[in-house]
Short mmCIF file of C-alpha atoms in Angstrom, two decimals:
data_model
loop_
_atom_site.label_atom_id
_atom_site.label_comp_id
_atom_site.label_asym_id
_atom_site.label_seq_id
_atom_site.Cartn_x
_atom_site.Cartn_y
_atom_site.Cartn_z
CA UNK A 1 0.00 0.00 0.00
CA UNK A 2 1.34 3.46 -1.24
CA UNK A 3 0.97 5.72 2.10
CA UNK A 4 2.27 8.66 1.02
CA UNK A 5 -0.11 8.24 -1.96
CA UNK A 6 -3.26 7.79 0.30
CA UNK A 7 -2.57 10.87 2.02
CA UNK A 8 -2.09 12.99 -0.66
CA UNK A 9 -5.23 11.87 -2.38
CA UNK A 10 -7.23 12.51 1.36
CA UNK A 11 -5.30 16.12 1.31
CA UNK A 12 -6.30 16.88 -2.02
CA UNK A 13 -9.97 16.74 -1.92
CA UNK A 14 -10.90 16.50 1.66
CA UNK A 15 -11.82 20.13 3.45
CA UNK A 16 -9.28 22.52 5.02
CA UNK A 17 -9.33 23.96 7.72
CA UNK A 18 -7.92 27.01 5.83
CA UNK A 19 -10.61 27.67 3.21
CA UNK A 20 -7.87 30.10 1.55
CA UNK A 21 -5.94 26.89 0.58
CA UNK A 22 -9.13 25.32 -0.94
CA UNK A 23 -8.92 28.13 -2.99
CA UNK A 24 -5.62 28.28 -3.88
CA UNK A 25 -5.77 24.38 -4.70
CA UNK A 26 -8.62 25.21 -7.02
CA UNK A 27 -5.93 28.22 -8.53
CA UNK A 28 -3.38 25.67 -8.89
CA UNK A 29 -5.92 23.19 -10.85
CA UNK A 30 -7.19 26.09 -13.37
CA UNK A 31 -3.72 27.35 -13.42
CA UNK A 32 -2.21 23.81 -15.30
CA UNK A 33 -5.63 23.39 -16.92
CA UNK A 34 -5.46 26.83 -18.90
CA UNK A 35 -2.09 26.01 -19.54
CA UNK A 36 -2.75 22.98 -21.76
CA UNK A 37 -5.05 24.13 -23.14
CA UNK A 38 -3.38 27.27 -24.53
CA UNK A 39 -0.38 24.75 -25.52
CA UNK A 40 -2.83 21.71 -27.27
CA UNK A 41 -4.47 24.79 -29.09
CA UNK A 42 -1.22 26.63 -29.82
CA UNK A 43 0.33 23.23 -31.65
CA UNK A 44 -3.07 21.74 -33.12
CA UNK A 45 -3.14 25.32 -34.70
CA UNK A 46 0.29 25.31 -36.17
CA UNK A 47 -0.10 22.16 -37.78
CA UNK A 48 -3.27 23.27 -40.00
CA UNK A 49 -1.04 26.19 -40.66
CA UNK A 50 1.40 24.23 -41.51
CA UNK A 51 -0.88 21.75 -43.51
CA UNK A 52 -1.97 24.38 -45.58
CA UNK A 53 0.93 25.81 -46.22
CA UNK A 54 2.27 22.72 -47.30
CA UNK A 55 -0.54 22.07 -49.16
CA UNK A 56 -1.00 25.25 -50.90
CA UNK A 57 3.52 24.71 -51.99
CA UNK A 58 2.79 21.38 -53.23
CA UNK A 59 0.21 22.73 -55.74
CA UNK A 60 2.87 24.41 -57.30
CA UNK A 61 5.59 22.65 -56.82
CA UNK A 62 6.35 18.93 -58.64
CA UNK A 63 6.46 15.67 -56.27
CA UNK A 64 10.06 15.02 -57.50
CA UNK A 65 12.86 16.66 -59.71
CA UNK A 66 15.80 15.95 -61.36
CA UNK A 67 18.53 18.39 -61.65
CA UNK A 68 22.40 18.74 -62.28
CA UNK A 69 24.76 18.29 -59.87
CA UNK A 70 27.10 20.96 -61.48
CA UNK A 71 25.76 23.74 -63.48
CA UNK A 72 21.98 24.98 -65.03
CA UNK A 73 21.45 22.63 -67.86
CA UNK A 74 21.83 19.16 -69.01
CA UNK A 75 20.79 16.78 -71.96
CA UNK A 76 17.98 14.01 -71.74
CA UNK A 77 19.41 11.51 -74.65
CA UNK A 78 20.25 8.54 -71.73
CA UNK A 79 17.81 5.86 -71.85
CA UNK A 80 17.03 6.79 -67.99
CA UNK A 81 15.02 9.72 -69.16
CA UNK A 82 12.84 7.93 -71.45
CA UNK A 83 12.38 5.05 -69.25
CA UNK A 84 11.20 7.07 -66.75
CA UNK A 85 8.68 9.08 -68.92
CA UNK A 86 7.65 5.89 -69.67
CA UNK A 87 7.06 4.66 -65.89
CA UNK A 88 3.98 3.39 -65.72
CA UNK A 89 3.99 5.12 -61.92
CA UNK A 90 5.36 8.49 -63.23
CA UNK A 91 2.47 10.79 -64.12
CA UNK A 92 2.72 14.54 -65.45
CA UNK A 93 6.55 14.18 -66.38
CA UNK A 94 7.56 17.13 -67.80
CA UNK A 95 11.20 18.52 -69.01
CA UNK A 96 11.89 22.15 -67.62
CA UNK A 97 13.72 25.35 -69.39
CA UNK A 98 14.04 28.13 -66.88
CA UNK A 99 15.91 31.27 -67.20
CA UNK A 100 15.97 35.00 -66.43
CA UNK A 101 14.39 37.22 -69.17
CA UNK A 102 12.98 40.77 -69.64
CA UNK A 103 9.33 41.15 -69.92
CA UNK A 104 7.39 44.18 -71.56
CA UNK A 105 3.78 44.80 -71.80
CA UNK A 106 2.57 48.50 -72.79
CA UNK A 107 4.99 50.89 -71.32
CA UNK A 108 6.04 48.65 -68.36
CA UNK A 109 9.14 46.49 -68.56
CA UNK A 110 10.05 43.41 -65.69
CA UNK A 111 12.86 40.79 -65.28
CA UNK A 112 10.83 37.31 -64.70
CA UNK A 113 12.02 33.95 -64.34
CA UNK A 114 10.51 32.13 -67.59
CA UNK A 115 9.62 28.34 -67.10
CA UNK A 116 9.03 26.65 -69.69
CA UNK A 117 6.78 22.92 -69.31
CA UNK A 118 5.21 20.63 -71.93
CA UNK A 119 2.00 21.84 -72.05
CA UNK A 120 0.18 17.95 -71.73
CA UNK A 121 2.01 17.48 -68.28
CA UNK A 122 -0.20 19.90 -66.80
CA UNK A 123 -2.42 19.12 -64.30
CA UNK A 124 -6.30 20.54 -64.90
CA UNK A 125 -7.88 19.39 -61.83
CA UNK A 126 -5.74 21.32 -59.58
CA UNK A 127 -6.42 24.81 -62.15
CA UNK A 128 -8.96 26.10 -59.78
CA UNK A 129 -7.13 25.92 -56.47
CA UNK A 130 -4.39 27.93 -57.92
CA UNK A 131 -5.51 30.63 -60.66
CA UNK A 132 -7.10 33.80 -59.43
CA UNK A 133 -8.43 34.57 -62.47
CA UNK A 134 -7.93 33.46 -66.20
CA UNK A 135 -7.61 29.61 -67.51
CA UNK A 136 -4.91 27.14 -66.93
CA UNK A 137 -3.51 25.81 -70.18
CA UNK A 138 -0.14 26.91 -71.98
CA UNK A 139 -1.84 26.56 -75.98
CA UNK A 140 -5.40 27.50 -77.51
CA UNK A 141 -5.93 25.97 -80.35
CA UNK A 142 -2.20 26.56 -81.45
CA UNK A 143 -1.86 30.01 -79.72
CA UNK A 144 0.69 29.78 -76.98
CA UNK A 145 -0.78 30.96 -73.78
CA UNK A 146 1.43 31.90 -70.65
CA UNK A 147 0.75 31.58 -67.06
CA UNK A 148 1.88 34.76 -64.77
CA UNK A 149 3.02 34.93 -61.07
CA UNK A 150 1.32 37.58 -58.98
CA UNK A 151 4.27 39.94 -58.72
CA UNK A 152 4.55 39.50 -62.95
CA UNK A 153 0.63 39.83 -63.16
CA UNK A 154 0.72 43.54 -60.76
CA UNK A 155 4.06 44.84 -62.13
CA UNK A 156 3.42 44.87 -65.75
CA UNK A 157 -0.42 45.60 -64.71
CA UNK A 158 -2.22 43.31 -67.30
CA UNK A 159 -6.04 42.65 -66.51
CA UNK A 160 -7.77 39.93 -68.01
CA UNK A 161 -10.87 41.07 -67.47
CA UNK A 162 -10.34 42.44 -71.32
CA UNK A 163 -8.52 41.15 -74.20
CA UNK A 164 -4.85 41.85 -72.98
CA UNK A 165 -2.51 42.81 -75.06
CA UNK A 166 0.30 40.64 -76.35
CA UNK A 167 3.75 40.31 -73.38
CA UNK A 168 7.30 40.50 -75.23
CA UNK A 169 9.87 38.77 -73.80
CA UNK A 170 13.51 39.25 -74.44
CA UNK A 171 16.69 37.38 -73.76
CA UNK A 172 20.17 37.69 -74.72
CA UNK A 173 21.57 35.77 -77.60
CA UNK A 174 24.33 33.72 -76.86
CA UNK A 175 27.43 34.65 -78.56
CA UNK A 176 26.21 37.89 -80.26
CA UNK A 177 27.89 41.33 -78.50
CA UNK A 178 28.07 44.73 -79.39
CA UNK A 179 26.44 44.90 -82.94
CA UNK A 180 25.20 48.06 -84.54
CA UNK A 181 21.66 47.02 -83.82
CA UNK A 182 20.94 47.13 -80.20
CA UNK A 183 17.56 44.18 -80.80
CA UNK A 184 20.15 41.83 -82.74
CA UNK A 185 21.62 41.46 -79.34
CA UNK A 186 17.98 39.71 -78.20
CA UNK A 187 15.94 36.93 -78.89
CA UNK A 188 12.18 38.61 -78.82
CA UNK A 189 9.28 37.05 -78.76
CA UNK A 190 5.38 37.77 -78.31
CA UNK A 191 2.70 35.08 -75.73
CA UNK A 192 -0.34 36.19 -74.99
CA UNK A 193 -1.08 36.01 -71.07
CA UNK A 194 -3.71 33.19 -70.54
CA UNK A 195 -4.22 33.21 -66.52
CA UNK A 196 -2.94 34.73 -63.18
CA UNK A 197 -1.60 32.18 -60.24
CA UNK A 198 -2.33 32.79 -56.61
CA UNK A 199 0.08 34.34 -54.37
CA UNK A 200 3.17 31.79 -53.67
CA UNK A 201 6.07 33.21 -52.73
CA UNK A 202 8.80 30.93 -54.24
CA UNK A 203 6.57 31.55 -58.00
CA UNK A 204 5.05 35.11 -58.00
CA UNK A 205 8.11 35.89 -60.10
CA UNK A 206 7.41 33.17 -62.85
CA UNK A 207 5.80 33.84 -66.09
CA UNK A 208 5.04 29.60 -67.46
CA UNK A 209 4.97 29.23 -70.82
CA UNK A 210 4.78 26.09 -73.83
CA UNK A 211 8.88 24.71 -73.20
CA UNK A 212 8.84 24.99 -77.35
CA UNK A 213 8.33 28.62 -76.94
CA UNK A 214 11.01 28.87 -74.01
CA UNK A 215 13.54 27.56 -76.20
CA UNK A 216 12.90 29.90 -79.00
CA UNK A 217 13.46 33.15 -76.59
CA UNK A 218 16.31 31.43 -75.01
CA UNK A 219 18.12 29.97 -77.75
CA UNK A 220 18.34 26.95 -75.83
CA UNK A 221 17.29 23.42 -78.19
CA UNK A 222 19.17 20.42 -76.92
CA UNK A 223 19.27 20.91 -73.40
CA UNK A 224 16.91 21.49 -70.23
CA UNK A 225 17.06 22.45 -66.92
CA UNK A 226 15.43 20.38 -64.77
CA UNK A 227 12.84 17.21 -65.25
CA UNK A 228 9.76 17.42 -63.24
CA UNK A 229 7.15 14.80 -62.54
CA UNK A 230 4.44 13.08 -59.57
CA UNK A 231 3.57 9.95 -59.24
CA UNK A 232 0.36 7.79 -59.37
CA UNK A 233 -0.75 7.34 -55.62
CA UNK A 234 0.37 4.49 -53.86
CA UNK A 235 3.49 4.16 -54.74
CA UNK A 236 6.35 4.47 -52.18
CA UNK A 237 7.93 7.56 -53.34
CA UNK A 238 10.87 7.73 -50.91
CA UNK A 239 11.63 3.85 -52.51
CA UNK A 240 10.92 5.54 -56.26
CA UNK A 241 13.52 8.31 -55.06
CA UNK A 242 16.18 6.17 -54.10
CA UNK A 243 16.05 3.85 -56.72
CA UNK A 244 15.93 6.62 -59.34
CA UNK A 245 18.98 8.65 -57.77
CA UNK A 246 21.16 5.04 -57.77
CA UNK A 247 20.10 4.67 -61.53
CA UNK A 248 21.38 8.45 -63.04
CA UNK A 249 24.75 7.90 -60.32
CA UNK A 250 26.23 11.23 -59.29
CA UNK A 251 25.87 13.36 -62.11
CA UNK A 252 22.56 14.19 -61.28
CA UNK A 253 20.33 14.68 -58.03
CA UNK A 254 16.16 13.76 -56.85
CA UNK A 255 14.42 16.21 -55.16
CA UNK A 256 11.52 15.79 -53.06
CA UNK A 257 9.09 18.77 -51.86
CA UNK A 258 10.87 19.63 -48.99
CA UNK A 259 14.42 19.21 -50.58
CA UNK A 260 13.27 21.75 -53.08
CA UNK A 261 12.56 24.24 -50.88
CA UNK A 262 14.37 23.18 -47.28
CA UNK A 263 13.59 26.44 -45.98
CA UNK A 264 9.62 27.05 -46.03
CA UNK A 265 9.72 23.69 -44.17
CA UNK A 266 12.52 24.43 -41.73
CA UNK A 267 10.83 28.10 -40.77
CA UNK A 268 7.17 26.13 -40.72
CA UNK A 269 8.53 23.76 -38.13
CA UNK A 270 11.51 26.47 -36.08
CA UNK A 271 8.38 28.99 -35.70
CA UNK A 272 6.24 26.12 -34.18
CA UNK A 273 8.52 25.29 -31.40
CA UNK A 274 9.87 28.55 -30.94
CA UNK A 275 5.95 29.79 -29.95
CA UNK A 276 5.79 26.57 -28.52
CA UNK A 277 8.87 27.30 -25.79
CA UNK A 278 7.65 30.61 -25.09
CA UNK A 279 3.95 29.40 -24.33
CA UNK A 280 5.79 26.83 -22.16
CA UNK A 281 7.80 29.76 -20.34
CA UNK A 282 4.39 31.56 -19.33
CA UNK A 283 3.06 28.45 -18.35
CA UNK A 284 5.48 27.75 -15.66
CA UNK A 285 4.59 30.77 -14.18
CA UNK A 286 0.95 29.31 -13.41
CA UNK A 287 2.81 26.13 -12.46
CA UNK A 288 4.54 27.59 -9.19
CA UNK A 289 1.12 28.78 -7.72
CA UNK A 290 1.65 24.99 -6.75
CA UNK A 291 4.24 26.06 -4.42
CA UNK A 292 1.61 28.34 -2.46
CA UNK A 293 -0.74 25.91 -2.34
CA UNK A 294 1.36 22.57 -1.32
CA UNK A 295 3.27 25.97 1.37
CA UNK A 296 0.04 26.49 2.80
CA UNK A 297 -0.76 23.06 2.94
CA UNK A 298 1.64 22.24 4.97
CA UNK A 299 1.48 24.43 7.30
CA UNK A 300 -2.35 23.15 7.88
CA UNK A 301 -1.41 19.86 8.45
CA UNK A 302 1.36 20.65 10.66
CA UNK A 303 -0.36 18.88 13.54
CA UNK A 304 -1.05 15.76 11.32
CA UNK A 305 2.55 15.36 10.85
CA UNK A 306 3.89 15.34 14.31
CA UNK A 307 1.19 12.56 15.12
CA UNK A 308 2.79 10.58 11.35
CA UNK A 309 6.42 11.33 13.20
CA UNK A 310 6.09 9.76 16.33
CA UNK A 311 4.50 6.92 15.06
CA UNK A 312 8.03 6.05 13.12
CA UNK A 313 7.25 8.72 9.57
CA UNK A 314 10.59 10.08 8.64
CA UNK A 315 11.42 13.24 6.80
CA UNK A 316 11.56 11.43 3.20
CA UNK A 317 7.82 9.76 3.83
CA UNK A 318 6.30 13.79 4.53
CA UNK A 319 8.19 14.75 1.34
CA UNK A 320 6.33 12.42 -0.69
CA UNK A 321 2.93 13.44 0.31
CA UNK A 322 3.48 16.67 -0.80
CA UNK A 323 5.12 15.99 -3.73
CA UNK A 324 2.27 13.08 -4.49
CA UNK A 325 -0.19 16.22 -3.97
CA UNK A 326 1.38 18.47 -6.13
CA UNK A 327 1.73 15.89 -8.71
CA UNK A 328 -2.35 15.09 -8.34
CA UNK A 329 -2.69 18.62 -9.07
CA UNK A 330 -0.86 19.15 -12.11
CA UNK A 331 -2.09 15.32 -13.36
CA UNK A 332 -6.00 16.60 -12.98
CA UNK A 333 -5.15 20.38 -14.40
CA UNK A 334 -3.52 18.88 -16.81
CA UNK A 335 -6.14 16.20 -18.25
CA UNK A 336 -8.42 18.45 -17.82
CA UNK A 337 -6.67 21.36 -20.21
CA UNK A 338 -6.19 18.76 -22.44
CA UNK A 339 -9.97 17.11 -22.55
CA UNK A 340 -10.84 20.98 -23.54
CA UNK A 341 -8.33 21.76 -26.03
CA UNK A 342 -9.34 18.56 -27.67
CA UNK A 343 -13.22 19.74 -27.71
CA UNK A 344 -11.77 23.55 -29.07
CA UNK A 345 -10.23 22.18 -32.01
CA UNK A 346 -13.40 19.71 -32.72
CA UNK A 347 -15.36 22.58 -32.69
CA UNK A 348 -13.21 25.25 -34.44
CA UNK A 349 -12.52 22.20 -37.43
CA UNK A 350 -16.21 21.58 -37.38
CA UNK A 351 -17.60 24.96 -37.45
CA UNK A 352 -15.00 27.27 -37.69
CA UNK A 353 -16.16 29.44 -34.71
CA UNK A 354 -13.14 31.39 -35.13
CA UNK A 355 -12.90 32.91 -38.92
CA UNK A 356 -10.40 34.31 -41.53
CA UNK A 357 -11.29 37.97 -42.50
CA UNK A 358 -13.53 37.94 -45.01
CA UNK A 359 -11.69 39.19 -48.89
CA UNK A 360 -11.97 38.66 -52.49
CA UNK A 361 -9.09 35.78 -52.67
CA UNK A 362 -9.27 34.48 -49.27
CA UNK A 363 -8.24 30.85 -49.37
CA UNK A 364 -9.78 29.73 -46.07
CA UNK A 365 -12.70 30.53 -44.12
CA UNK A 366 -11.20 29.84 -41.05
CA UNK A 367 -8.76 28.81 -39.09
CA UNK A 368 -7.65 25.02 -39.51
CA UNK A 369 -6.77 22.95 -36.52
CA UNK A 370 -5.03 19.40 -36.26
CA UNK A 371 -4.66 17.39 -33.63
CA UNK A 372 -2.40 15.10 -33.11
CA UNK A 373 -1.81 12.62 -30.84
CA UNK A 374 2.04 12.52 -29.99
CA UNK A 375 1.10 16.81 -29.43
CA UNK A 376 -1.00 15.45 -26.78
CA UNK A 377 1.69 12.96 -25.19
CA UNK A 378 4.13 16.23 -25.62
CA UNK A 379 1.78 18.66 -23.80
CA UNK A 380 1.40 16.38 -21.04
CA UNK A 381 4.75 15.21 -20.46
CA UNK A 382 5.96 19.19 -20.48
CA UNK A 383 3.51 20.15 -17.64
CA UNK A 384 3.59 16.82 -15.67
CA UNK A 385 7.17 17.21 -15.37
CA UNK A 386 7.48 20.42 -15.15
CA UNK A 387 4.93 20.11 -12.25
CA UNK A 388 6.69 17.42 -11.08
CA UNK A 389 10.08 19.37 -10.63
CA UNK A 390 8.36 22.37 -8.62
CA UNK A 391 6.57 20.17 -6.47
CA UNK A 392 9.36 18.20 -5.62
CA UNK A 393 11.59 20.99 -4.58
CA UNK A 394 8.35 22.64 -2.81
CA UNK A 395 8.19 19.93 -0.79
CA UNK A 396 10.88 19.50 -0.08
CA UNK A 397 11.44 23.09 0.98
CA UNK A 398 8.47 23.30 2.82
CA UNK A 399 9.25 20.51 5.13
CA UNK A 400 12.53 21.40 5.91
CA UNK A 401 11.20 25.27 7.10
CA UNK A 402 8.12 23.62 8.90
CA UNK A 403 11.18 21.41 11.17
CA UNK A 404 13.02 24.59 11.44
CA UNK A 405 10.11 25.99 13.07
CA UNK A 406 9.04 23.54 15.41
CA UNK A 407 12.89 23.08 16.31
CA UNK A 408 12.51 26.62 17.44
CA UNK A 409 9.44 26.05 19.73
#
């Protein structure tokens, strides 16, 4: 039979004779209980963030690429490349031309990153969730079309509400300096803008076009710069990656999502624990009211401890009461915070009690919330131990004035 354990559990909810340290118990209890809560909410909250960020990246960005592993451009005559085309789990493969070029429309000039795709390896069903206005195909009947970021779209200030007007796009020829004629010095050619993207950071700046058309303006016939593709769901795509990366040896390197853009996932997860620590920091603060409670405590039961004494209770078997009871209080706060964070973010992902401003291109309605369990587990090993630290050196504390004081009776 646990003893210390009994008497904690008879200190916790029986009456005091103090009702100040009822109250303060009760402090104690709400004190751990708003903290998990705030911290289950905080992370569940993050990781919708994060899943829509994510989500919204992915949209625009391919499930794996190839590129060099020295320099902007290679050739696709290996067998590897058609092979994979020909994958049977390889879906959308396109090859990629990108390159730096200067864009005019009307009176308004803007250096764009051109990226040139095959226009068949697009994807229609995802058009919708990432146009803001205009359609999502490269060619109309044989009219090439081009697709603009949202920094392209605003500086060169084309609307599509009306027939735009035609974009020129220059780059440099290779090999051709200093002639008499300052345009022999470009290639220039005309698209006519077919839609507008949403707002991603990493492809405002783009301006996708046919990859025929992208070699004409660059010059650039026999080589690409990068191979894009997804593949057909199901299949193990960190076992597609690998095997690919073994097949085309060191000259070239696979890219995943997050390998393609390390950073938006590195910030998405540093700004989630970095909120997360300083949530935790304010949070021990309403921890320690434990020490008033388990301080007054003690000195209420003073009398019940000289009778545990001199029936053989040592200093060690007192400690653990307290430090049972303190332990009980952070256990029930705890569960408690967490039972009602869980029932926040069932309600919030339900109904979305808590909403997104309203605007023209608002891509949520409200705020998205995830749970997960090992946030849970997290949450409550952070408080219970944290709890369990202050108790123990409360305790321990406490007992050691309260013999100081009857010493000096």
């Amino acid at each position: 039979m646990n003893l210390p354990f009994l008497f904690a559990k008879r200190y916790l909810f029986s009456k005091k004779s103090v009702n100040a340290i009822n109250i303060i118990s009760s402090i104690s209890v709400i004190g751990v209980m708003v903290s998990s809560a705030a911290l289950i909410i905080l992370l569940s909250s993050f990781n919708g963030m994060e899943e829509l960020i994510i989500s919204m990246y992915s949209k625009f960005a391919p499930e794996l690429k190839i590129e060099p592993q020295k320099g902007k451009l290679f050739t696709t005559n290996k067998s590897v490349f058609n092979e994979l085309r020909k994958n049977p789990n390889v879906i959308h493969y396109t090859e990629v031309l990108e390159e730096k070029v200067l864009l005019q429309y009307a009176n308004r000039q803007y250096i764009s990153t051109i990226k040139g795709i095959e226009p068949k390896s697009i994807n229609k069903s995802i058009g919708d969730s990432i146009l803001v206005d205009g359609v999502y195909k490269l060619l109309r009947d044989s009219t090439n079309l081009a697709i603009l970021g949202a920094s392209v779209q605003a500086n060169l200030g084309i609307s599509m509400q009306n027939t735009p007007d035609l974009i020129q796009v220059y780059s440099p020829r290779k090999g051709v300096k200093n002639t008499s004629n300052p345009a022999e010095e470009f290639n220039i050619r005309a698209i006519s803008p077919g839609g507008v993207l949403r707002y991603q950071q990493d492809f405002d700046n783009f301006v996708i076009t046919p990859i025929s058309f992208a070699k004409e303006v660059l010059g650039e016939y026999d080589r690409v710069s990068a191979i894009e593709f997804y593949l057909k769901e199901g299949t193990d795509a960190k076992l597609f990656e690998k095997d690919l990366q073994h097949k085309l040896g060191t000259d070239y390197v696979v890219k995943n999502r997050e390998e393609q853009n390390p950073t938006l996932y590195k910030n998405v997860r540093v700004e989630r624990w970095v909120v997360f620590f300083i949530l935790t920091l304010i949070s021990i603060i309403a921890i320690f009211n434990i020490v008033g409670s388990l301080t007054m405590l003690v000195l209420d039961k003073q009398k019940d401890m000289t009778v545990l004494k001199s029936l053989g209770g040592n200093n060690s078997l007192i400690q653990r009461i307290f430090f049972y009871e303190g332990l009980m209080i952070a256990i029930i706060g705890c569960i408690l915070g967490l039972f009602i964070g869980a029932i926040f973010n069932y309600v919030q992902s339900t109904y979305g009690i808590i909403r997104v401003e309203d605007g023209a291109n608002a891509i949520l309605d409200s705020y998205p919330m995830v749970s997960r369990w090992s946030d849970y587990m997290l949450v409550f090993l952070t408080v219970t131990s944290i709890s369990g630290l202050v108790s123990y050196f409360s305790a321990k504390i406490s007992v050691k004035e309260l013999n100081k004081l009857k010493a000096t009776d």
